[in-house]
Tab-separated table of C-alpha atoms in Angstrom:
chain	number	residue	atom	x	y	z
A	1	UNK	CA	6.771	-11.569	-21.754
A	2	UNK	CA	10.136	-13.293	-21.366
A	3	UNK	CA	10.538	-17.052	-20.860
A	4	UNK	CA	11.679	-16.371	-17.298
A	5	UNK	CA	8.532	-14.414	-16.572
A	6	UNK	CA	6.401	-17.144	-18.142
A	7	UNK	CA	7.998	-19.744	-15.865
A	8	UNK	CA	7.463	-17.561	-12.816
A	9	UNK	CA	3.836	-16.957	-13.648
A	10	UNK	CA	2.983	-20.583	-14.497
A	11	UNK	CA	5.374	-22.727	-12.493
A	12	UNK	CA	5.301	-21.264	-9.013
A	13	UNK	CA	2.423	-21.626	-6.601
A	14	UNK	CA	2.190	-18.937	-3.968
A	15	UNK	CA	-0.271	-18.054	-1.283
A	16	UNK	CA	-1.354	-14.443	-1.727
A	17	UNK	CA	-0.519	-12.333	1.301
A	18	UNK	CA	-2.185	-9.014	0.659
A	19	UNK	CA	-3.594	-8.163	4.081
A	20	UNK	CA	-2.885	-4.598	5.165
A	21	UNK	CA	-1.334	-5.566	8.495
A	22	UNK	CA	-1.248	-2.492	10.759
A	23	UNK	CA	1.447	-1.553	13.265
A	24	UNK	CA	1.179	-3.715	16.384
A	25	UNK	CA	-1.704	-2.898	18.691
A	26	UNK	CA	-3.828	-0.852	16.281
A	27	UNK	CA	-7.533	-1.726	16.188
A	28	UNK	CA	-8.227	-1.336	12.452
A	29	UNK	CA	-11.998	-1.723	12.777
A	30	UNK	CA	-12.266	0.687	15.664
A	31	UNK	CA	-9.989	3.195	13.937
A	32	UNK	CA	-12.081	3.138	10.744
A	33	UNK	CA	-15.319	3.527	12.700
A	34	UNK	CA	-13.836	6.446	14.646
A	35	UNK	CA	-12.686	8.215	11.473
A	36	UNK	CA	-15.978	7.592	9.656
A	37	UNK	CA	-18.011	9.082	12.502
A	38	UNK	CA	-15.600	12.007	12.922
A	39	UNK	CA	-16.291	12.918	9.282
A	40	UNK	CA	-20.042	12.564	9.752
A	41	UNK	CA	-20.317	9.589	7.389
A	42	UNK	CA	-22.674	6.662	7.695
A	43	UNK	CA	-21.475	3.243	6.571
A	44	UNK	CA	-23.785	3.554	3.582
A	45	UNK	CA	-22.385	6.953	2.569
A	46	UNK	CA	-18.771	5.815	2.927
A	47	UNK	CA	-19.632	2.763	0.831
A	48	UNK	CA	-21.123	4.993	-1.858
A	49	UNK	CA	-18.089	7.292	-1.897
A	50	UNK	CA	-15.520	4.509	-1.980
A	51	UNK	CA	-17.307	2.112	-4.315
A	52	UNK	CA	-17.278	-0.844	-1.908
A	53	UNK	CA	-20.266	-2.546	-0.337
A	54	UNK	CA	-21.834	-1.444	2.929
A	55	UNK	CA	-21.354	-5.002	4.160
A	56	UNK	CA	-17.606	-4.860	3.543
A	57	UNK	CA	-17.239	-1.715	5.640
A	58	UNK	CA	-19.330	-3.292	8.391
A	59	UNK	CA	-17.112	-6.398	8.433
A	60	UNK	CA	-13.929	-4.298	8.586
A	61	UNK	CA	-15.266	-2.196	11.473
A	62	UNK	CA	-16.174	-5.358	13.369
A	63	UNK	CA	-12.699	-6.798	12.650
A	64	UNK	CA	-14.379	-9.764	10.987
A	65	UNK	CA	-12.297	-9.387	7.830
A	66	UNK	CA	-8.767	-8.191	7.115
A	67	UNK	CA	-8.735	-5.912	4.046
A	68	UNK	CA	-5.970	-5.936	1.461
A	69	UNK	CA	-3.837	-2.836	1.027
A	70	UNK	CA	-5.765	-1.969	-2.133
A	71	UNK	CA	-9.160	-2.519	-0.467
A	72	UNK	CA	-8.359	-0.457	2.621
A	73	UNK	CA	-6.860	2.288	0.457
A	74	UNK	CA	-10.060	2.329	-1.600
A	75	UNK	CA	-12.224	2.697	1.514
A	76	UNK	CA	-10.038	5.488	2.908
A	77	UNK	CA	-10.166	7.358	-0.405
A	78	UNK	CA	-13.857	7.819	0.308
A	79	UNK	CA	-13.101	9.894	3.419
A	80	UNK	CA	-10.489	10.930	2.086
A	81	UNK	CA	-7.560	9.849	4.283
A	82	UNK	CA	-4.126	8.398	3.515
A	83	UNK	CA	-2.918	5.066	4.895
A	84	UNK	CA	-0.103	6.876	6.708
A	85	UNK	CA	-2.628	9.100	8.507
A	86	UNK	CA	-4.822	6.076	9.239
A	87	UNK	CA	-2.026	4.044	10.851
A	88	UNK	CA	-0.097	6.960	12.392
A	89	UNK	CA	-2.307	7.427	15.461
A	90	UNK	CA	-1.621	10.398	17.704
A	91	UNK	CA	1.596	11.486	16.024
A	92	UNK	CA	2.337	15.131	15.325
A	93	UNK	CA	3.852	15.906	11.898
A	94	UNK	CA	7.513	16.750	12.402
A	95	UNK	CA	10.055	18.811	10.495
A	96	UNK	CA	13.008	16.448	10.684
A	97	UNK	CA	15.465	16.416	7.804
A	98	UNK	CA	17.442	13.236	8.538
A	99	UNK	CA	16.067	9.884	9.697
A	100	UNK	CA	17.539	6.773	11.268
A	101	UNK	CA	16.274	3.385	10.143
A	102	UNK	CA	14.046	3.100	13.211
A	103	UNK	CA	12.506	6.523	12.527
A	104	UNK	CA	10.828	5.511	9.275
A	105	UNK	CA	7.040	5.656	9.698
A	106	UNK	CA	5.300	2.235	9.540
A	107	UNK	CA	2.477	2.218	7.000
A	108	UNK	CA	1.881	-1.544	6.982
A	109	UNK	CA	3.680	-4.435	8.644
A	110	UNK	CA	3.818	-8.160	7.957
A	111	UNK	CA	4.166	-9.678	4.446
A	112	UNK	CA	3.849	-6.157	3.025
A	113	UNK	CA	6.155	-3.992	5.133
A	114	UNK	CA	5.971	-0.361	3.958
A	115	UNK	CA	7.895	2.418	5.707
A	116	UNK	CA	7.509	6.074	4.804
A	117	UNK	CA	10.324	8.619	4.966
A	118	UNK	CA	8.975	11.438	7.166
A	119	UNK	CA	5.402	12.067	8.271
A	120	UNK	CA	4.755	15.625	7.120
A	121	UNK	CA	1.062	15.931	6.319
A	122	UNK	CA	1.678	18.889	3.999
A	123	UNK	CA	4.302	17.121	1.877
A	124	UNK	CA	3.645	16.804	-1.860
A	125	UNK	CA	6.146	13.934	-2.174
A	126	UNK	CA	5.978	10.471	-0.669
A	127	UNK	CA	9.071	8.277	-0.461
A	128	UNK	CA	8.841	4.715	0.801
A	129	UNK	CA	10.976	1.695	1.612
A	130	UNK	CA	8.822	-1.258	0.557
A	131	UNK	CA	9.611	-4.817	1.647
A	132	UNK	CA	7.722	-7.661	-0.019
A	133	UNK	CA	8.093	-10.991	1.768
A	134	UNK	CA	7.740	-14.199	-0.300
A	135	UNK	CA	4.141	-14.453	-1.527
A	136	UNK	CA	3.295	-10.841	-0.631
A	137	UNK	CA	0.663	-9.279	-2.873
A	138	UNK	CA	-1.027	-5.861	-2.854
A	139	UNK	CA	-4.276	-7.647	-3.776
A	140	UNK	CA	-6.231	-9.109	-6.673
A	141	UNK	CA	-8.238	-5.895	-6.932
A	142	UNK	CA	-5.781	-3.480	-8.523
A	143	UNK	CA	-5.860	0.083	-7.254
A	144	UNK	CA	-5.479	3.465	-8.882
A	145	UNK	CA	-5.236	7.057	-7.678
A	146	UNK	CA	-4.236	10.505	-8.827
A	147	UNK	CA	-0.595	11.326	-9.544
A	148	UNK	CA	2.436	9.380	-10.675
A	149	UNK	CA	4.926	7.009	-9.099
A	150	UNK	CA	8.324	5.513	-9.715
A	151	UNK	CA	10.682	3.121	-7.990
A	152	UNK	CA	13.862	1.070	-8.104
A	153	UNK	CA	14.202	-2.559	-7.034
A	154	UNK	CA	17.136	-2.843	-4.621
A	155	UNK	CA	16.991	-6.580	-3.871
A	156	UNK	CA	14.971	-9.594	-4.964
A	157	UNK	CA	12.301	-9.597	-7.671
A	158	UNK	CA	8.796	-8.159	-7.897
A	159	UNK	CA	6.074	-8.691	-10.483
A	160	UNK	CA	4.388	-5.383	-11.381
A	161	UNK	CA	1.163	-5.132	-13.345
A	162	UNK	CA	0.177	-1.739	-14.787
A	163	UNK	CA	-2.973	-1.824	-16.896
A	164	UNK	CA	-2.445	-4.563	-19.480
A	165	UNK	CA	1.346	-4.678	-19.018
A	166	UNK	CA	3.155	-7.033	-16.648
A	167	UNK	CA	6.848	-7.402	-15.927
A	168	UNK	CA	9.095	-9.033	-13.327
A	169	UNK	CA	11.804	-6.600	-12.222
A	170	UNK	CA	15.096	-7.482	-10.522
A	171	UNK	CA	17.843	-5.496	-8.762
A	172	UNK	CA	18.445	-1.994	-10.175
A	173	UNK	CA	15.574	-2.291	-12.623
A	174	UNK	CA	12.945	0.413	-12.264
A	175	UNK	CA	9.450	1.568	-13.148
A	176	UNK	CA	7.548	4.824	-13.658
A	177	UNK	CA	3.879	5.225	-14.545
A	178	UNK	CA	0.733	7.280	-14.077
A	179	UNK	CA	-0.992	6.187	-10.877
A	180	UNK	CA	-4.327	6.528	-12.665
A	181	UNK	CA	-3.557	3.192	-14.332
A	182	UNK	CA	-4.693	0.206	-12.213
A	183	UNK	CA	-1.632	-1.465	-10.702
A	184	UNK	CA	-0.576	-4.399	-8.553
A	185	UNK	CA	2.694	-5.616	-6.978
A	186	UNK	CA	3.501	-9.276	-6.145
A	187	UNK	CA	6.559	-11.152	-4.911
A	188	UNK	CA	6.496	-14.587	-6.551
A	189	UNK	CA	9.983	-15.556	-5.394
A	190	UNK	CA	11.310	-17.317	-2.287
A	191	UNK	CA	13.363	-14.309	-1.203
A	192	UNK	CA	12.433	-10.893	0.128
A	193	UNK	CA	12.142	-8.011	-2.334
A	194	UNK	CA	13.050	-4.433	-1.417
A	195	UNK	CA	11.858	-1.447	-3.443
A	196	UNK	CA	12.580	2.252	-2.940
A	197	UNK	CA	9.616	4.180	-4.310
A	198	UNK	CA	8.413	7.740	-4.752
A	199	UNK	CA	4.902	9.033	-5.415
A	200	UNK	CA	3.448	12.491	-5.923
A	201	UNK	CA	1.067	13.488	-4.550
A	202	UNK	CA	1.279	11.059	-1.592
A	203	UNK	CA	-1.080	8.092	-1.833
A	204	UNK	CA	-0.287	6.388	1.485
Protein backbone atom coordinates (compact mmCIF):
# COMPACT_ATOMS: atom_id res chain seq x y z
CA UNK A 1 0.00 0.00 0.00
CA UNK A 2 1.30 3.47 -0.85
CA UNK A 3 2.20 6.09 1.77
CA UNK A 4 -0.82 8.12 0.66
CA UNK A 5 -3.11 5.18 1.24
CA UNK A 6 -1.52 4.53 4.63
CA UNK A 7 -2.18 8.13 5.67
CA UNK A 8 -5.77 7.92 4.49
CA UNK A 9 -6.40 4.70 6.34
CA UNK A 10 -4.74 5.77 9.62
CA UNK A 11 -5.06 9.53 9.78
CA UNK A 12 -8.65 10.25 8.87
CA UNK A 13 -11.61 9.57 11.11
CA UNK A 14 -14.90 9.10 9.33
CA UNK A 15 -18.36 8.13 10.37
CA UNK A 16 -19.49 5.15 8.30
CA UNK A 17 -22.60 5.92 6.29
CA UNK A 18 -23.65 2.61 4.81
CA UNK A 19 -27.42 2.72 5.23
CA UNK A 20 -29.31 1.70 2.10
CA UNK A 21 -31.46 4.83 1.97
CA UNK A 22 -34.44 4.19 -0.32
CA UNK A 23 -36.10 6.67 -2.68
CA UNK A 24 -38.26 9.12 -0.73
CA UNK A 25 -41.51 7.72 0.62
CA UNK A 26 -40.71 4.01 0.34
CA UNK A 27 -41.54 1.90 3.40
CA UNK A 28 -38.57 -0.50 3.39
CA UNK A 29 -39.95 -2.73 6.15
CA UNK A 30 -43.39 -2.96 4.61
CA UNK A 31 -41.93 -3.59 1.15
CA UNK A 32 -39.75 -6.45 2.42
CA UNK A 33 -42.66 -8.01 4.30
CA UNK A 34 -44.86 -7.74 1.20
CA UNK A 35 -42.25 -9.39 -1.02
CA UNK A 36 -41.49 -12.14 1.51
CA UNK A 37 -45.16 -13.08 1.82
CA UNK A 38 -45.71 -12.87 -1.95
CA UNK A 39 -42.99 -15.52 -2.35
CA UNK A 40 -44.50 -17.70 0.37
CA UNK A 41 -41.53 -17.29 2.71
CA UNK A 42 -41.61 -17.13 6.47
CA UNK A 43 -39.11 -14.89 8.25
CA UNK A 44 -37.30 -18.03 9.38
CA UNK A 45 -37.05 -19.43 5.85
CA UNK A 46 -35.83 -16.14 4.38
CA UNK A 47 -33.26 -15.97 7.17
CA UNK A 48 -32.07 -19.48 6.33
CA UNK A 49 -31.81 -18.70 2.61
CA UNK A 50 -30.00 -15.40 3.06
CA UNK A 51 -27.72 -16.35 5.94
CA UNK A 52 -28.89 -13.57 8.27
CA UNK A 53 -30.70 -13.96 11.57
CA UNK A 54 -34.47 -14.17 11.89
CA UNK A 55 -34.25 -11.27 14.34
CA UNK A 56 -32.54 -9.05 11.77
CA UNK A 57 -35.30 -9.61 9.23
CA UNK A 58 -37.91 -8.91 11.90
CA UNK A 59 -36.23 -5.61 12.83
CA UNK A 60 -36.02 -4.53 9.18
CA UNK A 61 -39.70 -5.32 8.57
CA UNK A 62 -40.65 -3.30 11.64
CA UNK A 63 -38.42 -0.42 10.45
CA UNK A 64 -36.52 -0.67 13.73
CA UNK A 65 -33.16 -0.89 11.96
CA UNK A 66 -31.78 0.55 8.73
CA UNK A 67 -29.78 -2.11 6.84
CA UNK A 68 -26.58 -1.37 4.96
CA UNK A 69 -26.51 -1.84 1.20
CA UNK A 70 -24.61 -5.10 1.66
CA UNK A 71 -27.01 -6.37 4.35
CA UNK A 72 -30.16 -5.57 2.39
CA UNK A 73 -28.65 -7.06 -0.76
CA UNK A 74 -27.87 -10.23 1.20
CA UNK A 75 -31.45 -10.51 2.45
CA UNK A 76 -32.89 -9.94 -1.03
CA UNK A 77 -30.60 -12.59 -2.51
CA UNK A 78 -32.57 -15.07 -0.44
CA UNK A 79 -35.77 -14.30 -2.37
CA UNK A 80 -34.07 -13.68 -4.91
CA UNK A 81 -34.73 -10.05 -5.89
CA UNK A 82 -32.47 -7.22 -7.05
CA UNK A 83 -32.22 -3.88 -5.24
CA UNK A 84 -33.51 -2.13 -8.36
CA UNK A 85 -36.65 -4.30 -8.34
CA UNK A 86 -37.03 -3.78 -4.59
CA UNK A 87 -36.90 0.02 -4.78
CA UNK A 88 -38.59 0.42 -8.19
CA UNK A 89 -42.18 0.03 -6.98
CA UNK A 90 -44.92 -0.15 -9.59
CA UNK A 91 -42.74 0.69 -12.57
CA UNK A 92 -43.07 -1.16 -15.85
CA UNK A 93 -39.78 -2.12 -17.57
CA UNK A 94 -39.32 0.16 -20.56
CA UNK A 95 -37.48 -0.11 -23.86
CA UNK A 96 -35.92 3.34 -23.97
CA UNK A 97 -32.56 3.74 -25.66
CA UNK A 98 -31.54 7.23 -24.49
CA UNK A 99 -31.93 8.69 -21.00
CA UNK A 100 -31.84 12.17 -19.52
CA UNK A 101 -30.14 12.69 -16.17
CA UNK A 102 -33.50 12.72 -14.38
CA UNK A 103 -34.50 9.42 -16.01
CA UNK A 104 -31.82 7.34 -14.30
CA UNK A 105 -33.47 4.84 -11.93
CA UNK A 106 -32.78 5.49 -8.21
CA UNK A 107 -31.43 2.40 -6.48
CA UNK A 108 -30.38 4.10 -3.23
CA UNK A 109 -30.34 7.72 -2.13
CA UNK A 110 -28.47 9.60 0.59
CA UNK A 111 -24.74 9.09 1.36
CA UNK A 112 -24.73 6.24 -1.17
CA UNK A 113 -26.56 7.58 -4.22
CA UNK A 114 -26.76 4.87 -6.91
CA UNK A 115 -28.59 5.43 -10.20
CA UNK A 116 -29.10 2.70 -12.76
CA UNK A 117 -29.16 3.28 -16.52
CA UNK A 118 -32.47 1.77 -17.69
CA UNK A 119 -34.81 -0.54 -15.81
CA UNK A 120 -35.15 -3.51 -18.14
CA UNK A 121 -35.73 -6.60 -16.02
CA UNK A 122 -34.43 -8.90 -18.76
CA UNK A 123 -31.12 -7.06 -19.21
CA UNK A 124 -27.91 -9.04 -18.70
CA UNK A 125 -25.89 -5.84 -18.15
CA UNK A 126 -26.16 -3.32 -15.35
CA UNK A 127 -24.63 0.14 -15.68
CA UNK A 128 -24.67 2.56 -12.76
CA UNK A 129 -23.72 6.10 -11.82
CA UNK A 130 -22.52 5.79 -8.22
CA UNK A 131 -22.08 8.83 -5.98
CA UNK A 132 -20.28 8.37 -2.66
CA UNK A 133 -20.67 11.31 -0.30
CA UNK A 134 -17.90 11.93 2.28
CA UNK A 135 -17.89 9.03 4.76
CA UNK A 136 -20.14 6.83 2.60
CA UNK A 137 -19.50 3.11 3.02
CA UNK A 138 -21.17 0.03 1.52
CA UNK A 139 -20.82 -1.63 4.94
CA UNK A 140 -18.40 -3.47 7.20
CA UNK A 141 -19.87 -6.78 6.04
CA UNK A 142 -18.44 -7.17 2.55
CA UNK A 143 -20.75 -8.65 -0.06
CA UNK A 144 -20.28 -11.03 -2.95
CA UNK A 145 -22.44 -12.34 -5.78
CA UNK A 146 -22.22 -14.11 -9.10
CA UNK A 147 -20.67 -12.39 -12.12
CA UNK A 148 -18.06 -9.72 -12.65
CA UNK A 149 -17.88 -5.95 -12.39
CA UNK A 150 -15.75 -3.04 -13.48
CA UNK A 151 -15.75 0.71 -13.12
CA UNK A 152 -13.95 4.01 -13.63
CA UNK A 153 -13.61 6.77 -11.04
CA UNK A 154 -14.72 10.06 -12.62
CA UNK A 155 -14.22 12.40 -9.66
CA UNK A 156 -12.92 12.20 -6.10
CA UNK A 157 -11.37 9.13 -4.48
CA UNK A 158 -12.77 5.80 -3.32
CA UNK A 159 -11.18 3.04 -1.26
CA UNK A 160 -12.00 -0.39 -2.72
CA UNK A 161 -11.38 -3.65 -0.90
CA UNK A 162 -11.52 -6.90 -2.91
CA UNK A 163 -10.63 -9.99 -0.89
CA UNK A 164 -7.27 -9.26 0.74
CA UNK A 165 -6.42 -6.37 -1.61
CA UNK A 166 -7.18 -2.72 -0.89
CA UNK A 167 -6.51 0.37 -2.97
CA UNK A 168 -7.56 4.02 -3.08
CA UNK A 169 -8.46 5.02 -6.64
CA UNK A 170 -8.62 8.57 -8.03
CA UNK A 171 -9.95 10.15 -11.24
CA UNK A 172 -9.64 7.95 -14.35
CA UNK A 173 -8.29 5.02 -12.37
CA UNK A 174 -10.34 1.85 -12.71
CA UNK A 175 -11.05 -1.61 -11.36
CA UNK A 176 -12.27 -4.99 -12.62
CA UNK A 177 -12.80 -8.15 -10.59
CA UNK A 178 -14.90 -11.26 -10.09
CA UNK A 179 -17.94 -10.38 -8.01
CA UNK A 180 -17.54 -13.69 -6.18
CA UNK A 181 -14.73 -12.04 -4.22
CA UNK A 182 -16.01 -10.18 -1.12
CA UNK A 183 -15.82 -6.44 -1.77
CA UNK A 184 -16.44 -3.08 -0.13
CA UNK A 185 -16.38 0.58 -1.26
CA UNK A 186 -15.68 3.57 1.04
CA UNK A 187 -15.18 7.30 0.54
CA UNK A 188 -12.62 8.44 3.12
CA UNK A 189 -12.21 11.92 1.65
CA UNK A 190 -13.97 15.24 2.26
CA UNK A 191 -15.25 15.46 -1.31
CA UNK A 192 -17.84 13.50 -3.25
CA UNK A 193 -16.68 10.56 -5.36
CA UNK A 194 -18.37 9.59 -8.63
CA UNK A 195 -17.92 6.17 -10.21
CA UNK A 196 -19.34 4.82 -13.47
CA UNK A 197 -19.71 1.06 -13.08
CA UNK A 198 -20.86 -1.97 -15.02
CA UNK A 199 -21.82 -5.42 -13.76
CA UNK A 200 -22.96 -8.60 -15.47
CA UNK A 201 -25.28 -10.18 -14.62
CA UNK A 202 -27.05 -7.32 -12.79
CA UNK A 203 -26.63 -7.39 -9.02
CA UNK A 204 -28.77 -4.37 -8.09
